[in-house]
CSV table of C-alpha atoms in Angstrom, one decimal:
chain,number,residue,atom,x,y,z
A,17,UNK,CA,0.0,0.0,0.0
A,18,UNK,CA,1.4,3.3,-0.9
A,19,UNK,CA,1.6,6.1,1.6
A,20,UNK,CA,2.0,9.9,1.6
A,21,UNK,CA,2.5,11.6,4.7
A,22,UNK,CA,3.1,15.2,5.8
A,23,UNK,CA,4.3,15.9,9.3
A,24,UNK,CA,3.9,19.7,9.4
A,25,UNK,CA,5.0,20.1,13.0
A,26,UNK,CA,8.6,19.1,12.0
A,27,UNK,CA,8.5,21.3,8.9
A,28,UNK,CA,7.5,24.3,11.1
A,29,UNK,CA,10.5,23.7,13.5
A,30,UNK,CA,12.7,23.7,10.5
A,31,UNK,CA,11.3,27.2,9.4
A,32,UNK,CA,9.6,25.9,6.4
A,33,UNK,CA,6.7,27.7,4.9
A,34,UNK,CA,3.3,25.7,4.8
A,35,UNK,CA,1.3,26.6,1.8
A,36,UNK,CA,-2.6,27.1,2.2
A,37,UNK,CA,-4.1,23.7,1.6
A,38,UNK,CA,-7.9,24.1,2.2
A,39,UNK,CA,-10.1,27.2,3.2
A,40,UNK,CA,-9.6,29.9,5.9
A,41,UNK,CA,-13.3,30.5,6.1
A,42,UNK,CA,-16.5,28.5,5.3
A,43,UNK,CA,-19.5,30.3,4.2
A,44,UNK,CA,-22.5,29.3,6.4
A,45,UNK,CA,-26.2,30.4,6.2
A,46,UNK,CA,-29.7,29.1,7.3
A,47,UNK,CA,-31.0,30.6,4.2
A,48,UNK,CA,-31.3,28.1,1.2
A,49,UNK,CA,-31.1,30.8,-1.5
A,50,UNK,CA,-27.9,32.3,0.0
A,51,UNK,CA,-26.2,29.2,-1.7
A,52,UNK,CA,-26.2,28.8,-5.4
A,53,UNK,CA,-27.5,25.6,-6.9
A,54,UNK,CA,-24.6,23.3,-7.3
A,55,UNK,CA,-23.9,21.8,-10.5
A,56,UNK,CA,-21.1,19.3,-9.6
A,57,UNK,CA,-18.0,21.3,-10.7
A,58,UNK,CA,-17.6,23.1,-7.3
A,59,UNK,CA,-14.8,22.0,-5.0
A,60,UNK,CA,-17.6,20.9,-2.4
A,61,UNK,CA,-19.3,18.9,-4.9
A,62,UNK,CA,-17.0,17.6,-7.6
A,63,UNK,CA,-16.9,14.0,-6.4
A,64,UNK,CA,-20.7,13.7,-5.7
A,65,UNK,CA,-23.1,12.1,-8.4
A,66,UNK,CA,-25.4,15.0,-8.5
A,67,UNK,CA,-28.3,13.2,-10.4
A,68,UNK,CA,-28.3,10.5,-7.6
A,69,UNK,CA,-29.2,13.3,-5.1
A,70,UNK,CA,-32.9,13.2,-6.2
A,71,UNK,CA,-33.2,16.9,-6.1
A,72,UNK,CA,-32.0,17.5,-2.5
A,73,UNK,CA,-29.5,20.1,-3.9
A,74,UNK,CA,-31.9,22.1,-6.0
A,75,UNK,CA,-35.0,22.5,-4.1
A,76,UNK,CA,-37.0,20.0,-6.2
A,77,UNK,CA,-37.1,17.3,-3.3
A,78,UNK,CA,-40.2,18.3,-1.5
A,79,UNK,CA,-41.0,16.6,1.8
A,80,UNK,CA,-43.5,13.8,1.2
A,81,UNK,CA,-43.1,11.8,4.4
A,82,UNK,CA,-41.6,11.7,7.9
A,83,UNK,CA,-38.9,9.6,9.6
A,84,UNK,CA,-39.8,7.3,12.6
A,85,UNK,CA,-37.6,7.7,15.7
A,86,UNK,CA,-37.4,4.9,18.2
A,87,UNK,CA,-35.6,5.5,21.5
A,88,UNK,CA,-33.8,3.0,23.9
A,89,UNK,CA,-32.4,5.6,26.2
A,90,UNK,CA,-30.8,5.6,29.5
A,91,UNK,CA,-33.3,6.8,32.1
A,92,UNK,CA,-31.2,9.7,33.1
A,93,UNK,CA,-31.6,11.4,29.7
A,94,UNK,CA,-34.4,13.8,28.8
A,95,UNK,CA,-35.9,13.5,25.2
A,96,UNK,CA,-38.1,16.3,23.9
A,97,UNK,CA,-39.9,16.9,20.6
A,98,UNK,CA,-39.7,20.7,20.0
A,99,UNK,CA,-40.7,23.3,17.4
A,100,UNK,CA,-38.6,25.2,15.0
A,101,UNK,CA,-38.6,28.2,17.3
A,102,UNK,CA,-36.8,26.5,20.0
A,103,UNK,CA,-33.9,28.8,20.9
A,104,UNK,CA,-31.6,26.0,21.5
A,105,UNK,CA,-31.5,25.0,17.9
A,106,UNK,CA,-28.5,26.0,15.9
A,107,UNK,CA,-26.2,26.3,19.0
A,108,UNK,CA,-23.6,23.8,17.6
A,109,UNK,CA,-23.3,25.2,14.1
A,110,UNK,CA,-24.7,26.7,11.0
A,111,UNK,CA,-25.3,24.9,7.7
A,112,UNK,CA,-22.3,25.1,5.3
A,113,UNK,CA,-24.1,24.0,2.1
A,114,UNK,CA,-27.3,24.1,0.2
A,115,UNK,CA,-28.7,20.9,1.3
A,116,UNK,CA,-27.9,21.4,4.9
A,117,UNK,CA,-29.8,24.8,4.7
A,118,UNK,CA,-32.8,23.0,2.9
A,119,UNK,CA,-32.8,20.5,5.6
A,120,UNK,CA,-32.7,23.2,8.3
A,121,UNK,CA,-35.5,25.1,6.7
A,122,UNK,CA,-37.7,22.2,6.0
A,123,UNK,CA,-38.0,20.1,9.1
A,124,UNK,CA,-41.4,20.2,10.9
A,125,UNK,CA,-40.2,19.5,14.4
A,126,UNK,CA,-36.8,18.6,16.1
A,127,UNK,CA,-35.7,16.2,18.7
A,128,UNK,CA,-33.7,17.3,21.7
A,129,UNK,CA,-31.7,15.0,23.8
A,130,UNK,CA,-30.3,16.3,27.2
A,131,UNK,CA,-27.8,14.6,29.4
A,132,UNK,CA,-28.2,16.6,32.7
A,133,UNK,CA,-25.4,18.5,34.5
A,134,UNK,CA,-23.0,16.2,36.4
A,135,UNK,CA,-24.9,13.1,35.4
A,136,UNK,CA,-23.4,9.8,34.1
A,137,UNK,CA,-25.8,7.9,31.9
A,138,UNK,CA,-26.2,4.3,33.3
A,139,UNK,CA,-26.2,2.8,29.8
A,140,UNK,CA,-25.7,3.5,26.2
A,141,UNK,CA,-28.7,5.3,24.7
A,142,UNK,CA,-29.9,4.3,21.1
A,143,UNK,CA,-31.9,6.6,18.8
A,144,UNK,CA,-33.1,4.5,15.8
A,145,UNK,CA,-34.1,6.8,12.8
A,146,UNK,CA,-36.2,4.9,10.3
A,147,UNK,CA,-36.3,6.4,6.8
A,148,UNK,CA,-39.5,7.8,5.4
A,149,UNK,CA,-40.1,4.8,3.0
A,150,UNK,CA,-39.2,3.9,-0.6
A,151,UNK,CA,-39.8,6.9,-2.9
A,152,UNK,CA,-40.5,9.3,0.0
A,153,UNK,CA,-38.6,12.3,1.0
A,154,UNK,CA,-38.1,13.7,4.7
A,155,UNK,CA,-36.0,16.1,6.4
A,156,UNK,CA,-35.0,16.1,10.1
A,157,UNK,CA,-32.9,17.9,12.9
A,158,UNK,CA,-31.6,16.2,16.0
A,159,UNK,CA,-29.7,17.9,18.8
A,160,UNK,CA,-27.8,16.1,21.7
A,161,UNK,CA,-26.9,18.3,24.6
A,162,UNK,CA,-24.4,17.2,27.2
A,163,UNK,CA,-24.4,19.7,30.0
A,164,UNK,CA,-21.4,20.6,32.3
A,165,UNK,CA,-19.4,17.5,33.5
A,166,UNK,CA,-22.1,15.0,32.0
A,167,UNK,CA,-21.0,11.6,30.7
A,168,UNK,CA,-22.9,9.7,28.1
A,169,UNK,CA,-22.7,7.2,25.1
A,170,UNK,CA,-25.1,7.9,22.4
A,171,UNK,CA,-25.7,5.6,19.4
A,172,UNK,CA,-27.7,7.2,16.2
A,173,UNK,CA,-28.8,4.0,14.0
A,174,UNK,CA,-30.0,4.9,10.6
A,175,UNK,CA,-32.1,2.1,8.9
A,176,UNK,CA,-34.9,1.8,6.2
A,177,UNK,CA,-35.6,3.4,2.8
A,178,UNK,CA,-36.2,6.7,1.2
A,179,UNK,CA,-34.4,10.0,0.9
A,180,UNK,CA,-33.4,11.9,4.0
A,181,UNK,CA,-31.4,15.1,4.7
A,182,UNK,CA,-30.8,16.3,8.1
A,183,UNK,CA,-28.6,18.4,10.5
A,184,UNK,CA,-27.3,16.8,13.8
A,185,UNK,CA,-26.0,18.9,16.5
A,186,UNK,CA,-23.7,17.9,19.5
A,187,UNK,CA,-23.4,20.4,22.1
A,188,UNK,CA,-20.9,19.3,24.7
A,189,UNK,CA,-20.6,21.5,27.7
A,190,UNK,CA,-17.5,22.2,29.9
A,191,UNK,CA,-15.9,19.1,31.3
A,192,UNK,CA,-18.4,16.7,29.6
A,193,UNK,CA,-17.4,13.4,28.2
A,194,UNK,CA,-19.5,12.0,25.4
A,195,UNK,CA,-19.0,9.0,23.0
A,196,UNK,CA,-21.3,9.1,19.8
A,197,UNK,CA,-21.6,6.4,17.2
A,198,UNK,CA,-23.5,7.3,14.0
A,199,UNK,CA,-24.4,4.2,12.1
A,200,UNK,CA,-25.7,4.4,8.4
A,201,UNK,CA,-27.0,1.0,7.6
A,202,UNK,CA,-29.7,2.0,5.2
A,203,UNK,CA,-31.6,-0.3,2.6
A,204,UNK,CA,-30.1,-0.3,-1.0
A,205,UNK,CA,-32.4,2.4,-2.2
A,206,UNK,CA,-31.7,5.0,0.5
A,207,UNK,CA,-30.1,8.3,0.0
A,208,UNK,CA,-28.9,10.2,3.1
A,209,UNK,CA,-27.0,13.6,3.2
A,210,UNK,CA,-26.1,14.7,6.8
A,211,UNK,CA,-24.3,17.7,8.2
A,212,UNK,CA,-23.2,17.0,11.9
A,213,UNK,CA,-22.0,19.9,13.9
A,214,UNK,CA,-19.8,19.0,17.0
A,215,UNK,CA,-19.2,21.8,19.5
A,216,UNK,CA,-16.9,21.4,22.6
A,217,UNK,CA,-16.9,23.6,25.6
A,218,UNK,CA,-13.7,24.0,28.0
A,219,UNK,CA,-12.0,20.7,28.8
A,220,UNK,CA,-14.8,18.7,27.1
A,221,UNK,CA,-14.0,15.4,25.4
A,222,UNK,CA,-15.9,13.9,22.4
A,223,UNK,CA,-15.3,10.6,20.6
A,224,UNK,CA,-17.4,10.6,17.3
A,225,UNK,CA,-17.5,7.5,15.2
A,226,UNK,CA,-19.2,7.2,11.9
A,227,UNK,CA,-20.0,3.8,10.5
A,228,UNK,CA,-21.3,3.6,6.9
A,229,UNK,CA,-22.4,0.4,5.4
A,230,UNK,CA,-25.8,0.6,3.4
A,231,UNK,CA,-27.5,2.9,1.2
A,232,UNK,CA,-27.3,4.1,-2.6
A,233,UNK,CA,-25.7,7.4,-1.7
A,234,UNK,CA,-24.5,8.4,1.7
A,235,UNK,CA,-22.8,11.7,2.3
A,236,UNK,CA,-21.9,12.7,6.0
A,237,UNK,CA,-20.1,15.9,6.9
A,238,UNK,CA,-19.1,16.3,10.4
A,239,UNK,CA,-17.6,19.6,11.6
A,240,UNK,CA,-15.8,20.1,14.9
A,241,UNK,CA,-15.4,23.5,16.6
A,242,UNK,CA,-14.0,24.5,20.0
A,243,UNK,CA,-15.8,27.0,22.2
A,244,UNK,CA,-13.0,27.2,24.7
A,245,UNK,CA,-9.6,25.9,25.7
A,246,UNK,CA,-8.8,22.3,26.6
A,247,UNK,CA,-11.3,20.5,24.1
A,248,UNK,CA,-10.4,17.1,22.8
A,249,UNK,CA,-12.2,15.4,19.9
A,250,UNK,CA,-11.3,12.1,18.3
A,251,UNK,CA,-13.2,11.6,14.9
A,252,UNK,CA,-13.2,7.9,13.7
A,253,UNK,CA,-14.9,6.4,10.9
A,254,UNK,CA,-15.3,2.9,9.1
A,255,UNK,CA,-17.0,2.5,5.8
A,256,UNK,CA,-17.3,-0.3,3.4
A,257,UNK,CA,-18.8,0.1,-0.1
A,258,UNK,CA,-20.2,-2.5,-2.6
A,259,UNK,CA,-20.7,-2.1,-6.3
A,260,UNK,CA,-23.0,0.8,-7.0
A,261,UNK,CA,-22.6,2.5,-3.7
A,262,UNK,CA,-21.4,6.1,-3.1
A,263,UNK,CA,-20.1,6.7,0.2
A,264,UNK,CA,-18.8,10.3,0.9
A,265,UNK,CA,-17.3,11.5,4.2
A,266,UNK,CA,-16.2,15.3,4.4
A,267,UNK,CA,-14.7,16.3,7.8
A,268,UNK,CA,-13.7,20.0,9.0
A,269,UNK,CA,-11.9,20.5,12.2
A,270,UNK,CA,-11.7,24.3,13.1
A,271,UNK,CA,-9.1,25.0,15.8
A,272,UNK,CA,-10.0,28.7,16.7
A,273,UNK,CA,-9.0,28.7,20.3
A,274,UNK,CA,-5.8,27.6,22.1
A,275,UNK,CA,-4.8,24.2,23.8
A,276,UNK,CA,-7.2,22.0,21.9
A,277,UNK,CA,-6.6,18.6,20.5
A,278,UNK,CA,-8.1,16.7,17.5
A,279,UNK,CA,-7.4,13.1,16.0
A,280,UNK,CA,-9.1,12.0,13.0
A,281,UNK,CA,-8.8,8.3,11.8
A,282,UNK,CA,-11.2,7.0,9.0
A,283,UNK,CA,-10.6,3.6,7.3
A,284,UNK,CA,-12.6,2.2,4.4
A,285,UNK,CA,-12.8,-0.8,2.2
A,286,UNK,CA,-14.5,-1.0,-1.2
A,287,UNK,CA,-15.3,-3.7,-3.7
A,288,UNK,CA,-17.2,-3.8,-7.0
A,289,UNK,CA,-16.1,-5.2,-10.4
A,290,UNK,CA,-16.5,-3.1,-13.5
A,291,UNK,CA,-19.7,-4.0,-15.6
A,292,UNK,CA,-23.3,-2.7,-15.6
A,293,UNK,CA,-24.0,0.4,-13.4
A,294,UNK,CA,-21.7,2.4,-11.3
A,295,UNK,CA,-18.8,0.9,-9.5
A,296,UNK,CA,-18.1,1.3,-5.6
A,297,UNK,CA,-16.9,4.8,-4.9
A,298,UNK,CA,-15.7,6.2,-1.7
A,299,UNK,CA,-14.6,9.8,-1.0
A,300,UNK,CA,-12.9,11.1,2.1
A,301,UNK,CA,-12.1,14.8,2.6
A,302,UNK,CA,-10.3,15.9,5.7
A,303,UNK,CA,-9.9,19.6,6.3
A,304,UNK,CA,-8.2,21.0,9.3
A,305,UNK,CA,-7.7,24.6,9.9
A,306,UNK,CA,-5.5,26.0,12.7
A,307,UNK,CA,-6.2,29.7,13.2
A,308,UNK,CA,-3.8,32.3,14.4
A,309,UNK,CA,-5.2,32.3,17.9
A,310,UNK,CA,-5.2,28.7,18.2
A,311,UNK,CA,-1.7,28.2,19.9
A,312,UNK,CA,-0.7,24.9,21.3
A,313,UNK,CA,-2.9,23.0,19.1
A,314,UNK,CA,-2.3,19.2,18.7
A,315,UNK,CA,-3.9,17.7,15.5
A,316,UNK,CA,-3.4,14.7,13.2
A,317,UNK,CA,-5.6,13.1,10.6
A,318,UNK,CA,-5.4,9.9,8.9
A,319,UNK,CA,-7.2,8.1,6.1
A,320,UNK,CA,-6.8,4.5,4.8
A,321,UNK,CA,-8.5,2.8,2.0
A,322,UNK,CA,-8.4,-0.9,1.0
A,323,UNK,CA,-9.4,-1.6,-2.7
A,324,UNK,CA,-10.7,-5.1,-2.7
A,325,UNK,CA,-11.6,-5.7,-6.5
A,326,UNK,CA,-10.7,-4.1,-9.8
A,327,UNK,CA,-13.2,-1.1,-10.8
A,328,UNK,CA,-13.7,0.3,-7.3
A,329,UNK,CA,-12.5,3.8,-6.7
A,330,UNK,CA,-11.3,5.6,-3.6
A,331,UNK,CA,-10.6,9.4,-3.4
A,332,UNK,CA,-8.9,10.8,-0.5
A,333,UNK,CA,-8.0,14.3,0.0
A,334,UNK,CA,-6.3,15.5,3.4
A,335,UNK,CA,-5.9,19.2,3.8
A,336,UNK,CA,-4.2,21.2,6.5
A,337,UNK,CA,-3.9,24.9,6.9
A,338,UNK,CA,-1.9,26.6,9.7
A,339,UNK,CA,-1.8,30.3,10.5
A,340,UNK,CA,0.3,30.1,13.5
A,341,UNK,CA,3.7,28.3,14.2
A,342,UNK,CA,3.1,28.1,17.9
A,343,UNK,CA,1.5,24.6,18.0
A,344,UNK,CA,2.2,21.4,19.6
A,345,UNK,CA,2.1,19.4,16.4
A,346,UNK,CA,0.1,18.9,13.2
A,347,UNK,CA,0.2,16.4,10.4
A,348,UNK,CA,-1.8,14.2,8.1
A,349,UNK,CA,-1.6,10.8,6.2
A,350,UNK,CA,-3.3,9.2,3.4
A,351,UNK,CA,-3.0,5.9,1.7
A,352,UNK,CA,-5.1,3.9,-0.8
A,353,UNK,CA,-4.0,0.4,-2.1
A,354,UNK,CA,-4.8,-3.2,-2.6
A,355,UNK,CA,-3.9,-6.2,-0.5
A,356,UNK,CA,-0.3,-6.3,0.6
A,357,UNK,CA,1.1,-9.3,-1.4
A,358,UNK,CA,3.7,-9.8,1.4
A,359,UNK,CA,1.2,-10.1,4.0
A,360,UNK,CA,-0.6,-12.6,2.1
A,361,UNK,CA,2.4,-14.5,1.2
A,362,UNK,CA,3.6,-14.7,4.9
A,363,UNK,CA,0.2,-16.0,5.9
A,364,UNK,CA,0.0,-18.6,3.1
A,365,UNK,CA,3.5,-19.8,3.8
A,366,UNK,CA,2.3,-20.8,7.2
A,367,UNK,CA,-0.4,-23.0,5.9
A,368,UNK,CA,-3.3,-20.5,5.9
A,369,UNK,CA,-5.5,-20.7,2.9
A,370,UNK,CA,-5.7,-17.7,0.5
A,371,UNK,CA,-9.4,-17.0,1.4
A,372,UNK,CA,-8.6,-17.2,5.2
A,373,UNK,CA,-5.5,-15.1,4.8
A,374,UNK,CA,-7.5,-12.4,2.8
A,375,UNK,CA,-10.1,-12.2,5.6
A,376,UNK,CA,-7.3,-11.9,8.3
A,377,UNK,CA,-5.6,-9.0,6.4
A,378,UNK,CA,-9.1,-7.1,6.3
A,379,UNK,CA,-9.9,-7.7,9.9
A,380,UNK,CA,-6.4,-6.4,10.7
A,381,UNK,CA,-7.0,-3.4,8.6
A,382,UNK,CA,-10.0,-2.4,10.6
A,383,UNK,CA,-8.8,-3.5,14.0
A,384,UNK,CA,-7.3,-0.3,15.1
A,385,UNK,CA,-10.8,1.3,15.0
A,386,UNK,CA,-12.9,-1.5,15.9
A,387,UNK,CA,-11.2,-1.8,19.3
A,388,UNK,CA,-12.2,1.8,20.0
A,389,UNK,CA,-15.9,1.2,19.6
A,390,UNK,CA,-16.9,0.6,23.2
A,391,UNK,CA,-20.3,-0.4,22.5
A,392,UNK,CA,-20.1,-4.2,22.3
A,393,UNK,CA,-23.5,-4.5,20.2
A,394,UNK,CA,-22.3,-1.9,17.7
A,395,UNK,CA,-18.9,-3.6,17.4
A,396,UNK,CA,-20.3,-7.0,17.0
A,397,UNK,CA,-22.7,-5.8,14.4
A,398,UNK,CA,-20.0,-4.1,12.2
A,399,UNK,CA,-17.7,-7.2,12.6
A,400,UNK,CA,-20.7,-9.4,11.1
A,401,UNK,CA,-21.2,-6.9,8.5
A,402,UNK,CA,-17.6,-7.0,7.3
A,403,UNK,CA,-17.7,-10.7,7.3
A,404,UNK,CA,-21.0,-10.6,5.2
A,405,UNK,CA,-19.3,-8.2,2.7
A,406,UNK,CA,-16.3,-10.6,2.3
A,407,UNK,CA,-18.6,-13.5,1.8
A,408,UNK,CA,-20.3,-11.7,-1.0
A,409,UNK,CA,-17.2,-11.0,-2.9
A,410,UNK,CA,-16.0,-14.4,-2.2
A,411,UNK,CA,-12.7,-12.9,-0.6
């Protein structure tokens, strides 16, 4: 597997000039018309198959259905259905593209989940979002609020059919510690476009994991911001795309205050031989911005892609922009490749059949992230899904 790496902290110590790699500012607005209708040539949309968005991007996708929300929550949590005028909504971030703005202006009611101050949830809480149904369109809004020094594990489980666009907010209060797992396990027909806003208070810690398995087109865009010093965010991702699936993950970490830490690690596998219909396609964009005021920042982002069959395509674009040299460290790495022949040879030379050897390589590829998913039910489900994918391709 070929690897390209850029350790910017070392370059800074040697006095090198770091060129701008991404974008210093992102335009945001609640107003749909403030964004031009994208045509697919724009940087933010150039990898997305626009025709498969079913009109979410141009205003022609009118809501015809609703999602269904099932909750299996810890008793300490408070779950509310609120109107559009609830003043808490929008606290974590503002839409940064036209679909997110359309979703914000189109939802009928929002769900607010609150973890009270200084409360430790007694068990993981599962919010299961069922799509509106095949041929139907829905918009939604969900906010998770962890008040000061609260602790909780939240699982968002997306299942079912239909077309769905939403904004998800995570407002993490001072000293709070939260683990979030967002699972996209849609039916084959589903289209899901989601902007997720992560806002951390002083000394807050958030582990945010995205797992994408199903759906026709899934595009998840997490944005992390820091409200005060001492924030620590870990953004993890696992995705597995089959023939015909488009999976896109676009991350933005905005370091605007001092003494904050971020770690990003996404790993994906894809398979789908050339033939009728589109091949498997994954896209990972990782943007990190360290602003001038964000001294003592410590950040690193990594993306790995394992291509299992001919015809599948993985695009990976890490970007890092630094406006101050007074940082603890910053860097990024990206790699895309096929099976390591040496690994396979090593395993086969010790009597392991080729099929079993390939499975071991894939398991090892994902292991680093799987061990970080501390919700056993989710981890076991993901492991089973990976096995099923490998069965399908006859690996």
